[in-house]
Short mmCIF file of C-alpha atoms in Angstrom, two decimals:
data_model
loop_
_atom_site.label_atom_id
_atom_site.label_comp_id
_atom_site.label_asym_id
_atom_site.label_seq_id
_atom_site.Cartn_x
_atom_site.Cartn_y
_atom_site.Cartn_z
CA MET A 1 -18.54 -23.75 29.43
CA THR A 2 -20.81 -22.32 26.73
CA ASP A 3 -19.46 -21.26 23.34
CA ALA A 4 -19.95 -17.60 24.25
CA ALA A 5 -18.07 -17.98 27.54
CA SER A 6 -15.31 -19.97 25.83
CA HIS A 7 -14.89 -17.34 23.14
CA ARG A 8 -14.88 -14.51 25.70
CA ALA A 9 -12.20 -16.33 27.71
CA ARG A 10 -10.13 -16.80 24.56
CA ALA A 11 -10.43 -13.13 23.63
CA THR A 12 -9.50 -12.03 27.16
CA ALA A 13 -6.41 -14.25 27.21
CA ASP A 14 -5.26 -13.06 23.78
CA GLN A 15 -5.76 -9.39 24.66
CA ARG A 16 -3.91 -9.74 27.97
CA ALA A 17 -1.01 -11.46 26.21
CA ALA A 18 -0.78 -8.67 23.65
CA ALA A 19 -1.09 -5.92 26.29
CA ASP A 20 1.82 -7.31 28.33
CA PRO A 21 4.17 -4.32 28.74
CA ALA A 22 7.22 -6.60 28.99
CA VAL A 23 6.98 -7.76 25.37
CA SER A 24 6.95 -6.26 21.91
CA ALA A 25 3.98 -7.46 19.91
CA PHE A 26 2.44 -7.47 16.47
CA VAL A 27 -1.30 -8.07 16.57
CA ALA A 28 -3.53 -9.13 13.68
CA ALA A 29 -6.96 -8.02 14.87
CA SER A 30 -10.09 -8.90 12.94
CA ALA A 31 -12.93 -6.39 12.66
CA GLY A 32 -14.83 -5.91 15.89
CA SER A 33 -12.23 -7.74 17.99
CA GLY A 34 -11.48 -4.80 20.31
CA LYS A 35 -8.45 -3.02 18.82
CA THR A 36 -9.11 0.31 20.56
CA LYS A 37 -9.65 -1.45 23.90
CA LEU A 38 -6.41 -3.36 23.39
CA LEU A 39 -4.46 -0.18 22.66
CA THR A 40 -5.95 1.48 25.74
CA ASP A 41 -5.14 -1.55 27.89
CA ARG A 42 -1.58 -1.55 26.56
CA LEU A 43 -1.14 2.12 27.47
CA LEU A 44 -2.54 1.54 30.97
CA ARG A 45 -0.33 -1.48 31.63
CA LEU A 46 2.77 0.33 30.39
CA MET A 47 2.17 3.19 32.81
CA LEU A 48 1.29 0.85 35.69
CA ALA A 49 4.53 -1.04 34.99
CA GLY A 50 6.46 2.20 35.54
CA ALA A 51 6.75 3.61 32.03
CA ASP A 52 6.92 7.40 31.91
CA PRO A 53 3.74 8.61 30.11
CA ALA A 54 5.80 11.31 28.43
CA ARG A 55 7.98 8.65 26.80
CA ILE A 56 5.13 6.75 25.15
CA LEU A 57 4.19 7.57 21.56
CA CYS A 58 1.02 6.20 20.00
CA LEU A 59 0.42 6.83 16.30
CA THR A 60 -2.77 6.24 14.39
CA PHE A 61 -4.02 7.41 10.99
CA THR A 62 -7.22 9.35 11.62
CA ARG A 63 -8.07 12.19 13.97
CA ALA A 64 -11.17 10.29 15.02
CA GLY A 65 -9.08 7.27 16.02
CA ALA A 66 -6.62 9.37 18.01
CA ALA A 67 -9.44 11.29 19.73
CA GLU A 68 -11.31 8.09 20.61
CA MET A 69 -8.24 6.53 22.16
CA ALA A 70 -7.36 9.66 24.17
CA LEU A 71 -10.96 9.95 25.39
CA ARG A 72 -11.13 6.31 26.49
CA LEU A 73 -7.83 6.62 28.33
CA GLN A 74 -8.88 9.83 30.10
CA ARG A 75 -12.24 8.32 31.05
CA ARG A 76 -10.66 5.17 32.50
CA LEU A 77 -8.11 7.11 34.54
CA GLY A 78 -10.79 9.50 35.83
CA GLU A 79 -12.97 6.58 36.89
CA TRP A 80 -10.06 4.96 38.74
CA VAL A 81 -9.66 8.02 40.93
CA ALA A 82 -13.25 7.69 42.16
CA ARG A 83 -13.42 3.87 42.42
CA ASP A 84 -13.46 2.22 45.82
CA ASP A 85 -10.86 -0.48 46.45
CA ALA A 86 -13.12 -3.39 45.47
CA ALA A 87 -14.21 -1.83 42.17
CA LEU A 88 -10.67 -0.73 41.32
CA ASP A 89 -9.31 -4.19 42.14
CA SER A 90 -11.84 -5.69 39.74
CA GLU A 91 -10.66 -3.44 36.91
CA LEU A 92 -7.01 -4.15 37.63
CA ARG A 93 -7.68 -7.89 37.59
CA ALA A 94 -9.42 -7.46 34.23
CA LEU A 95 -6.11 -6.09 32.97
CA GLY A 96 -4.37 -9.23 34.20
CA LEU A 97 -2.79 -7.59 37.27
CA ALA A 98 -2.69 -8.62 40.92
CA PRO A 99 -4.02 -5.64 42.94
CA ASP A 100 -2.32 -4.46 46.11
CA ALA A 101 -2.07 -1.17 47.97
CA PRO A 102 0.91 0.25 46.01
CA LEU A 103 -0.72 -0.66 42.66
CA ARG A 104 -4.00 0.98 43.72
CA ALA A 105 -2.15 4.15 44.71
CA ALA A 106 -0.22 4.21 41.44
CA SER A 107 -3.47 3.71 39.50
CA ARG A 108 -5.15 6.64 41.19
CA ARG A 109 -2.15 8.92 40.61
CA LEU A 110 -2.10 8.31 36.86
CA PHE A 111 -4.97 10.69 36.12
CA ALA A 112 -3.16 13.70 37.58
CA ARG A 113 0.15 12.55 36.17
CA VAL A 114 -1.22 12.39 32.62
CA LEU A 115 -3.19 15.62 33.10
CA ASP A 116 0.02 17.44 34.03
CA LEU A 117 1.87 16.36 30.91
CA PRO A 118 2.64 19.35 28.63
CA GLY A 119 0.28 18.76 25.70
CA GLY A 120 -1.11 15.57 27.25
CA MET A 121 -0.36 12.01 26.21
CA ARG A 122 1.30 11.71 22.83
CA ILE A 123 -1.56 10.06 20.96
CA ASP A 124 -1.33 11.56 17.50
CA THR A 125 -2.12 10.96 13.89
CA ILE A 126 0.97 10.21 11.82
CA HIS A 127 0.59 13.58 10.08
CA ALA A 128 0.28 15.52 13.35
CA PHE A 129 3.42 13.84 14.67
CA CYS A 130 5.33 14.64 11.49
CA GLN A 131 4.23 18.26 11.62
CA SER A 132 5.38 18.65 15.23
CA LEU A 133 8.72 16.99 14.41
CA LEU A 134 9.35 19.28 11.46
CA ARG A 135 8.50 22.26 13.66
CA ARG A 136 11.28 21.18 16.01
CA PHE A 137 13.84 20.56 13.29
CA PRO A 138 12.94 22.73 10.27
CA LEU A 139 16.51 23.57 9.26
CA GLU A 140 17.60 19.95 9.39
CA ALA A 141 14.62 19.13 7.15
CA ARG A 142 15.64 21.99 4.81
CA LEU A 143 12.44 23.91 5.50
CA SER A 144 11.54 27.44 6.39
CA PRO A 145 10.98 27.63 10.16
CA HIS A 146 7.70 29.36 9.36
CA PHE A 147 6.32 26.74 6.99
CA ARG A 148 2.54 26.38 6.81
CA LEU A 149 0.36 23.38 6.11
CA VAL A 150 -1.49 23.96 2.87
CA ASP A 151 -5.22 23.37 2.74
CA PRO A 152 -6.12 20.50 0.36
CA ALA A 153 -8.28 22.89 -1.68
CA ASP A 154 -5.39 25.36 -1.99
CA ALA A 155 -3.05 22.51 -2.97
CA ALA A 156 -5.46 21.48 -5.71
CA LEU A 157 -5.59 25.07 -6.99
CA ALA A 158 -1.80 25.35 -6.97
CA LEU A 159 -1.48 22.09 -8.89
CA GLU A 160 -4.11 23.27 -11.38
CA ALA A 161 -2.26 26.55 -11.93
CA ALA A 162 1.02 24.68 -12.50
CA ARG A 163 -0.71 22.35 -14.94
CA ASP A 164 -2.31 25.18 -16.90
CA ALA A 165 0.99 27.07 -17.14
CA THR A 166 2.77 23.99 -18.44
CA LEU A 167 0.15 23.19 -21.05
CA ALA A 168 -0.02 26.81 -22.20
CA GLY A 169 3.73 26.88 -22.81
CA ALA A 170 4.04 23.33 -24.15
CA GLU A 171 4.81 24.38 -27.73
CA ASP A 172 7.49 26.87 -26.70
CA ALA A 173 9.05 24.29 -24.39
CA GLY A 174 9.30 21.68 -27.13
CA LEU A 175 6.50 19.59 -25.66
CA GLY A 176 4.00 20.02 -28.49
CA GLU A 177 4.37 16.45 -29.73
CA ALA A 178 3.92 15.02 -26.23
CA LEU A 179 0.85 17.22 -25.72
CA ALA A 180 -0.70 16.11 -29.02
CA HIS A 181 -0.03 12.45 -28.25
CA LEU A 182 -1.58 12.65 -24.78
CA ALA A 183 -4.52 14.78 -25.90
CA ALA A 184 -5.54 11.98 -28.27
CA LEU A 185 -5.75 9.58 -25.31
CA VAL A 186 -7.19 11.57 -22.38
CA GLY A 187 -9.03 14.81 -21.80
CA ALA A 188 -8.04 17.63 -19.48
CA ASP A 189 -9.67 15.96 -16.46
CA GLY A 190 -7.95 12.67 -17.22
CA PHE A 191 -4.58 14.39 -17.46
CA ALA A 192 -5.26 16.18 -14.18
CA GLY A 193 -5.99 12.85 -12.49
CA LEU A 194 -2.80 11.28 -13.85
CA VAL A 195 -0.66 14.21 -12.69
CA GLY A 196 -2.26 14.06 -9.26
CA GLN A 197 -1.50 10.34 -8.98
CA LEU A 198 2.11 10.89 -10.05
CA ARG A 199 2.47 13.59 -7.42
CA GLN A 200 1.14 11.31 -4.70
CA ASP A 201 3.29 8.37 -5.78
CA GLY A 202 6.34 10.57 -5.93
CA GLU A 203 5.95 12.29 -2.59
CA ARG A 204 4.63 9.34 -0.59
CA GLY A 205 7.65 7.25 -1.47
CA ALA A 206 10.15 9.93 -0.51
CA GLY A 207 12.54 8.87 2.19
CA SER A 208 11.92 5.16 1.83
CA GLU A 209 14.56 2.67 0.82
CA ALA A 210 13.60 2.94 -2.82
CA GLY A 211 12.74 6.63 -2.69
CA GLY A 212 9.71 8.07 -4.41
CA ARG A 213 8.86 6.20 -7.57
CA LEU A 214 8.66 9.34 -9.66
CA GLN A 215 11.86 10.85 -8.27
CA ALA A 216 13.68 7.57 -8.74
CA ALA A 217 12.48 7.31 -12.34
CA LEU A 218 13.42 10.88 -13.27
CA ALA A 219 16.67 11.13 -11.29
CA PRO A 220 18.92 10.17 -14.27
CA GLY A 221 16.96 12.47 -16.61
CA LEU A 222 13.82 12.13 -18.72
CA ALA A 223 15.57 10.49 -21.69
CA LEU A 224 17.11 7.76 -19.58
CA ALA A 225 13.85 7.23 -17.70
CA VAL A 226 11.99 6.74 -20.98
CA ALA A 227 14.71 4.41 -22.29
CA ALA A 228 14.61 2.37 -19.07
CA GLN A 229 10.86 1.98 -19.27
CA ARG A 230 11.04 0.90 -22.91
CA ALA A 231 13.63 -1.70 -21.96
CA VAL A 232 11.46 -3.04 -19.14
CA LEU A 233 8.48 -3.27 -21.51
CA GLY A 234 10.59 -5.02 -24.15
CA VAL A 235 10.04 -2.24 -26.72
CA ARG A 236 12.63 -2.51 -29.53
CA HIS A 237 11.27 -0.14 -32.16
CA ASP A 238 11.18 3.63 -32.27
CA THR A 239 7.58 3.71 -33.47
CA GLU A 240 4.60 1.41 -33.89
CA ALA A 241 4.92 1.88 -37.67
CA ALA A 242 8.43 0.43 -37.56
CA LEU A 243 7.18 -2.54 -35.56
CA LEU A 244 4.42 -3.23 -38.10
CA ALA A 245 6.83 -2.89 -41.02
CA GLU A 246 8.96 -5.65 -39.53
CA ALA A 247 5.90 -7.76 -38.66
CA ALA A 248 4.57 -7.55 -42.24
CA ASP A 249 7.84 -8.66 -43.88
CA TRP A 250 9.09 -11.64 -41.91
CA PRO A 251 11.29 -14.63 -42.93
CA GLU A 252 8.58 -17.32 -42.60
CA ALA A 253 6.11 -15.54 -44.90
CA ASP A 254 6.74 -17.97 -47.78
CA MET A 255 6.08 -20.96 -45.51
CA VAL A 256 2.74 -19.47 -44.45
CA ARG A 257 1.97 -18.77 -48.14
CA ALA A 258 2.63 -22.42 -49.06
CA ALA A 259 0.36 -23.64 -46.26
CA ALA A 260 -2.42 -21.23 -47.27
CA ALA A 261 -2.16 -22.35 -50.93
CA VAL A 262 -2.70 -26.01 -49.99
CA ILE A 263 -5.70 -25.10 -47.78
CA ALA A 264 -7.19 -22.88 -50.52
CA ALA A 265 -6.97 -25.80 -52.98
CA ARG A 266 -8.16 -28.62 -50.70
CA GLY A 267 -10.20 -27.01 -47.94
CA SER A 268 -13.97 -26.73 -47.52
CA PRO A 269 -15.54 -23.60 -49.05
CA THR A 270 -15.45 -21.45 -45.89
CA ILE A 271 -11.94 -22.57 -44.96
CA ALA A 272 -10.72 -22.17 -48.55
CA ALA A 273 -12.14 -18.63 -48.68
CA ARG A 274 -10.21 -17.68 -45.50
CA ALA A 275 -7.04 -19.17 -46.99
CA GLY A 276 -7.68 -17.12 -50.15
CA GLN A 277 -7.78 -13.96 -48.02
CA MET A 278 -4.42 -14.94 -46.53
CA LEU A 279 -2.94 -15.32 -50.03
CA ALA A 280 -4.38 -11.99 -51.15
CA TRP A 281 -2.77 -10.20 -48.20
CA LEU A 282 0.56 -11.98 -48.80
CA ASP A 283 0.51 -10.86 -52.44
CA LEU A 284 0.58 -7.21 -51.35
CA ALA A 285 3.80 -5.21 -51.19
CA PRO A 286 5.33 -5.23 -47.67
CA ALA A 287 4.47 -1.57 -47.08
CA THR A 288 0.85 -2.19 -48.05
CA ARG A 289 0.73 -5.28 -45.84
CA ALA A 290 1.79 -3.13 -42.89
CA ALA A 291 -0.92 -0.60 -43.66
CA CYS A 292 -3.47 -3.46 -43.82
CA TRP A 293 -2.18 -5.28 -40.75
CA GLY A 294 -5.67 -5.30 -39.26
CA ASP A 295 -6.87 -7.64 -42.02
CA TRP A 296 -4.11 -10.15 -41.22
CA HIS A 297 -4.79 -9.80 -37.53
CA ASP A 298 -8.48 -10.67 -38.00
CA LEU A 299 -7.60 -13.85 -39.91
CA PHE A 300 -5.60 -15.24 -36.99
CA MET A 301 -7.12 -13.64 -33.87
CA THR A 302 -10.59 -13.97 -32.33
CA ARG A 303 -12.77 -11.06 -31.27
CA ASP A 304 -11.75 -11.47 -27.64
CA GLY A 305 -8.09 -11.03 -28.61
CA GLY A 306 -6.90 -14.64 -28.37
CA PRO A 307 -5.22 -16.69 -31.12
CA ARG A 308 -7.70 -18.45 -33.39
CA GLN A 309 -7.73 -22.25 -32.99
CA PRO A 310 -6.59 -24.34 -36.01
CA GLY A 311 -10.16 -25.67 -36.43
CA GLY A 312 -11.20 -22.20 -37.61
CA MET A 313 -8.52 -22.12 -40.30
CA ILE A 314 -8.24 -25.70 -41.59
CA ASN A 315 -10.71 -28.60 -41.93
CA LYS A 316 -10.28 -31.46 -39.51
CA ALA A 317 -9.70 -34.09 -42.24
CA LEU A 318 -7.04 -31.95 -43.90
CA ALA A 319 -5.38 -31.24 -40.57
CA VAL A 320 -5.16 -35.00 -39.90
CA ALA A 321 -3.79 -35.69 -43.37
CA GLU A 322 -1.35 -32.76 -43.30
CA PRO A 323 -0.51 -32.01 -39.64
CA ALA A 324 2.30 -29.65 -40.65
CA LEU A 325 -0.30 -27.23 -42.06
CA ALA A 326 -2.10 -26.86 -38.73
CA GLU A 327 1.23 -26.45 -36.94
CA ARG A 328 2.27 -23.70 -39.34
CA LEU A 329 -1.00 -21.80 -38.90
CA ALA A 330 -0.85 -22.17 -35.11
CA ALA A 331 2.70 -20.83 -35.14
CA GLU A 332 1.62 -17.85 -37.21
CA ALA A 333 -1.30 -17.18 -34.86
CA GLY A 334 1.16 -17.16 -31.97
CA ARG A 335 3.42 -14.73 -33.86
CA VAL A 336 0.51 -12.38 -34.56
CA ALA A 337 -0.43 -12.48 -30.87
CA ALA A 338 3.16 -11.58 -29.95
CA VAL A 339 3.09 -8.68 -32.42
CA GLU A 340 -0.10 -7.41 -30.77
CA ASP A 341 1.57 -7.62 -27.35
CA GLY A 342 4.43 -5.59 -28.80
CA ARG A 343 2.02 -2.99 -30.17
CA ARG A 344 0.38 -2.61 -26.75
CA ALA A 345 3.78 -2.24 -25.09
CA GLN A 346 4.79 0.31 -27.73
CA ARG A 347 1.65 2.36 -27.14
CA LEU A 348 2.11 2.18 -23.38
CA ALA A 349 5.72 3.31 -23.65
CA GLU A 350 4.84 6.21 -25.95
CA ALA A 351 1.94 7.33 -23.75
CA SER A 352 4.07 7.08 -20.60
CA ALA A 353 6.89 9.06 -22.22
CA ALA A 354 4.44 11.80 -23.20
CA LEU A 355 2.94 11.83 -19.70
CA LEU A 356 6.34 12.08 -18.03
CA ALA A 357 7.45 14.81 -20.41
CA LEU A 358 4.42 16.93 -19.46
CA ALA A 359 4.00 15.92 -15.83
CA ALA A 360 7.59 16.57 -14.79
CA PRO A 361 7.43 20.35 -15.45
CA VAL A 362 3.94 20.50 -13.89
CA LEU A 363 5.24 18.96 -10.68
CA ASP A 364 8.37 21.12 -10.74
CA ARG A 365 6.19 24.24 -10.97
CA TYR A 366 3.92 22.95 -8.22
CA ALA A 367 6.87 22.25 -5.92
CA ALA A 368 8.36 25.68 -6.68
CA ARG A 369 5.05 27.39 -5.83
CA LYS A 370 4.86 25.57 -2.49
CA ALA A 371 8.51 26.19 -1.66
CA GLY A 372 8.24 29.87 -2.52
CA ALA A 373 5.27 30.26 -0.19
CA GLY A 374 6.68 28.02 2.56
CA LEU A 375 3.83 25.52 2.17
CA LEU A 376 3.67 21.79 2.84
CA ASP A 377 0.85 19.39 2.09
CA TYR A 378 0.06 16.14 3.91
CA ASP A 379 2.23 14.05 1.62
CA ASP A 380 5.10 16.50 2.17
CA LEU A 381 4.84 15.96 5.92
CA ILE A 382 5.39 12.23 5.48
CA GLY A 383 8.08 12.55 2.83
CA ARG A 384 10.07 15.26 4.62
CA THR A 385 9.92 13.46 7.95
CA SER A 386 10.93 10.14 6.42
CA ALA A 387 13.83 11.81 4.59
CA LEU A 388 14.89 13.65 7.75
CA LEU A 389 14.98 10.53 9.89
CA VAL A 390 17.03 8.49 7.42
CA ASP A 391 19.44 11.32 6.52
CA PRO A 392 22.88 10.42 7.92
CA GLY A 393 23.61 14.13 8.30
CA ALA A 394 20.73 14.53 10.73
CA ALA A 395 21.66 11.63 13.03
CA TRP A 396 21.51 13.90 16.04
CA VAL A 397 17.79 14.42 15.37
CA LEU A 398 17.32 10.72 16.01
CA TYR A 399 19.55 11.02 19.06
CA LYS A 400 17.30 13.75 20.46
CA LEU A 401 14.17 11.76 19.67
CA ASP A 402 15.61 8.52 21.01
CA GLY A 403 15.96 10.17 24.38
CA GLY A 404 12.24 10.83 24.45
CA ILE A 405 10.60 7.59 23.27
CA ASP A 406 10.65 4.27 25.10
CA HIS A 407 7.48 2.70 23.75
CA LEU A 408 6.02 3.02 20.27
CA LEU A 409 2.43 1.95 19.55
CA LEU A 410 1.05 1.86 16.01
CA ASP A 411 -2.62 1.55 15.10
CA GLU A 412 -4.22 0.48 11.78
CA VAL A 413 -0.87 -0.69 10.41
CA GLN A 414 -2.51 -2.42 7.45
CA ASP A 415 -2.88 1.06 5.92
CA THR A 416 0.68 2.16 6.60
CA ALA A 417 2.54 3.38 3.52
CA PRO A 418 6.20 2.45 2.93
CA ALA A 419 7.44 5.92 3.88
CA GLN A 420 5.40 5.76 7.11
CA TRP A 421 6.91 2.37 7.96
CA HIS A 422 10.35 3.93 7.58
CA ILE A 423 9.40 6.67 10.01
CA ALA A 424 8.33 4.04 12.56
CA ASN A 425 11.49 2.06 11.87
CA ALA A 426 13.70 5.11 12.42
CA LEU A 427 11.90 5.99 15.67
CA SER A 428 12.45 2.47 17.03
CA GLY A 429 15.92 2.01 15.53
CA GLU A 430 17.69 1.83 18.90
CA PHE A 431 15.01 -0.12 20.77
CA PHE A 432 16.69 -3.46 20.06
CA ALA A 433 20.30 -2.33 19.90
CA GLY A 434 21.22 -4.28 23.04
CA SER A 435 21.94 -3.16 26.58
CA GLY A 436 23.53 0.23 27.01
CA ALA A 437 23.10 3.40 28.97
CA ARG A 438 19.30 3.06 29.00
CA PRO A 439 18.15 0.47 31.58
CA GLU A 440 14.47 0.63 30.56
CA ARG A 441 12.95 -2.15 28.48
CA ARG A 442 11.75 -0.56 25.24
CA THR A 443 8.94 -1.98 23.16
CA VAL A 444 7.20 -1.80 19.82
CA PHE A 445 3.52 -2.60 19.52
CA ALA A 446 1.56 -2.69 16.25
CA VAL A 447 -2.03 -3.67 15.61
CA GLY A 448 -3.99 -3.98 12.39
CA ASP A 449 -5.62 -6.41 10.01
CA VAL A 450 -4.31 -6.86 6.49
CA LYS A 451 -7.78 -8.09 5.43
CA GLN A 452 -9.12 -4.61 6.15
CA SER A 453 -6.49 -2.73 4.18
CA ILE A 454 -7.86 0.04 1.99
CA PHE A 455 -5.45 -0.77 -0.81
CA SER A 456 -3.33 2.27 -1.78
CA PHE A 457 -4.90 4.40 1.00
CA GLN A 458 -2.21 7.03 1.69
CA GLY A 459 0.04 4.90 -0.50
CA ALA A 460 -0.45 1.75 1.58
CA VAL A 461 1.05 -1.52 0.38
CA PRO A 462 -0.61 -4.45 2.23
CA ALA A 463 2.42 -6.71 1.68
CA GLU A 464 4.45 -4.41 3.96
CA PHE A 465 2.36 -5.64 6.91
CA GLY A 466 4.03 -9.04 7.00
CA ARG A 467 7.44 -7.77 5.91
CA TRP A 468 7.78 -5.32 8.78
CA ARG A 469 6.35 -7.79 11.29
CA ASP A 470 9.09 -10.26 10.31
CA ARG A 471 11.77 -7.57 10.35
CA TRP A 472 10.88 -6.31 13.82
CA ARG A 473 10.51 -9.83 15.16
CA GLY A 474 14.00 -10.68 13.93
CA ARG A 475 15.52 -7.58 15.52
CA ALA A 476 13.78 -8.18 18.85
CA GLU A 477 14.75 -11.82 19.04
CA ALA A 478 18.34 -11.06 18.01
CA ALA A 479 18.51 -8.64 20.96
CA GLY A 480 17.17 -11.29 23.34
CA GLU A 481 13.85 -9.50 23.80
CA VAL A 482 10.49 -11.26 23.96
CA TRP A 483 8.39 -10.96 20.81
CA ARG A 484 4.76 -11.98 20.57
CA ASP A 485 2.64 -12.50 17.45
CA THR A 486 -1.01 -12.48 18.39
CA ALA A 487 -4.22 -12.87 16.41
CA LEU A 488 -7.54 -11.57 17.75
CA ASP A 489 -10.27 -13.58 16.04
CA VAL A 490 -13.19 -13.19 18.45
CA SER A 491 -15.72 -10.64 17.20
CA PHE A 492 -17.69 -8.56 19.71
CA ARG A 493 -19.63 -6.93 16.88
CA SER A 494 -21.36 -9.63 14.83
CA THR A 495 -23.25 -12.87 15.34
CA ALA A 496 -22.33 -16.47 14.59
CA PRO A 497 -24.37 -16.97 11.36
CA VAL A 498 -22.89 -13.85 9.77
CA LEU A 499 -19.33 -14.79 10.73
CA ALA A 500 -19.88 -18.37 9.56
CA LEU A 501 -20.93 -17.08 6.14
CA VAL A 502 -17.82 -14.89 5.90
CA ASP A 503 -15.58 -17.82 6.77
CA ALA A 504 -17.38 -20.05 4.26
CA VAL A 505 -16.98 -17.52 1.46
CA PHE A 506 -13.26 -17.18 2.05
CA ALA A 507 -12.73 -20.91 2.39
CA ASP A 508 -12.73 -20.86 -1.41
CA PRO A 509 -9.06 -20.48 -2.46
CA VAL A 510 -10.01 -18.06 -5.24
CA ALA A 511 -11.88 -15.76 -2.86
CA ALA A 512 -9.17 -16.11 -0.22
CA ARG A 513 -6.43 -14.89 -2.55
CA GLY A 514 -5.21 -11.52 -1.33
CA VAL A 515 -7.25 -11.76 1.88
CA VAL A 516 -5.83 -14.82 3.63
CA ALA A 517 -2.13 -15.66 3.82
CA PRO A 518 -1.09 -18.54 1.52
CA GLY A 519 -1.82 -21.82 3.27
CA GLY A 520 -3.85 -20.10 5.98
CA THR A 521 -7.54 -20.19 6.83
CA LEU A 522 -9.95 -17.47 7.85
CA ARG A 523 -11.79 -18.04 11.13
CA HIS A 524 -13.98 -15.76 13.20
CA LEU A 525 -15.54 -16.59 16.54
CA ALA A 526 -18.58 -14.78 17.93
CA ASP A 527 -18.61 -13.40 21.45
CA ARG A 528 -22.37 -13.08 20.91
CA ALA A 529 -22.62 -16.78 20.06
CA ALA A 530 -25.91 -17.25 21.93
CA LEU A 531 -27.64 -14.30 20.26
CA PRO A 532 -29.69 -14.70 17.08
CA GLY A 533 -28.46 -13.67 13.66
CA ARG A 534 -29.58 -14.27 10.10
CA VAL A 535 -28.20 -13.97 6.59
CA GLU A 536 -30.73 -13.23 3.84
#
């Protein structure tokens, strides 16, 4: 068997295993390995195995992806109606099925069956699904039944208006100091970008286990949020000036002075001159030392910000004769480096406190504008749906949904945000609860490739890919259901030389970090193995 035939056989076997309607599966599919075909095959096999098309939900993350999948499915079913027995049998065998008269009849009926579904097959983007769900249960989601989806441009204008109103009234609201501090660091456009990022982080996390990061931070109040952040950063002083005052008047100053005096007396001219500068700074009053901290910093730190090596502060012969001198200078260099770390943490804490103080009222105004007009944006759809599905008071919403979903298929899961994972988890919460009133086998199917994650796209966290795979696997196996982890590594898109280069690049552990799982290797096989390819 040629390499191409071997790779094609491998890809076919892996895709058939993943499309098996009797198992739940999590598929890691490399680029060009046939994800859309696999999803279509999975849908076809579910329906041919007796699954009600109305009880299948397939979620993806772009309209183009949803449209492509729906079009492929419709085209395949339409072709089956017109196929003669031999041609239809060939397609059914390609799906891994054994054709017979009843299966042929069922295959040909699927087109009309799907066509008659109210609204068609449920192949939606995650946002479209959330919007339809909130339309069904607006009161449970604490929404106006007549809510509207805000246009992104209108959302940007509403956020801009809220920002301008907050900044205009900053002095009257007691936010003048925060405004002055932030204005020295970023311009108006920079502040707008920061507020927009805070809004996205806050809303995209809503409804997850941890909640939105912004809401969680501000829940106990701004003062406590600022105090908590300072504690995490290790900030002990109220201001940077207080930190420098302590740094310039420290207990070991006399020991450093004694070391500098010896070096000034016995060192080479350049080294002695540097030691003389140390003594001159130490002779200043503590308050003046603090004001001239930069001079002390430059004596012990290099231009790239690292501690200066002893060789730059003491001659080699003197260091050998008096090793305690080099140790003392090295210790002081380490202390200065720690002070600089503290200054950076202090500045970060002060800037973050100013940002939170100004951003919180901006976001409050923005939310009030949307609520008053009955508007939701795309992040609201995710946040509200996630919150609705995990709200204990709305358990009957899940009960109603549970009666309508037997099979959940998820596409492009490497770009799934935490809140979106919680929506999927809530929808499949009863799938592995054990035998009960529902005799049907219920399955979860997810496909994606963590290597292709657009980091932070829609709030995506690539690490969630493996975490949710492990969680669902555990639940399925605990319920006695069959779980299948599958990797599709045969590319139908590229040629062998190109794929070989990719694998060679990521064989380097440094390059592989963040792309390949720890201890794993990256391997791609070419379906087009016999065709030419070149890397220049």
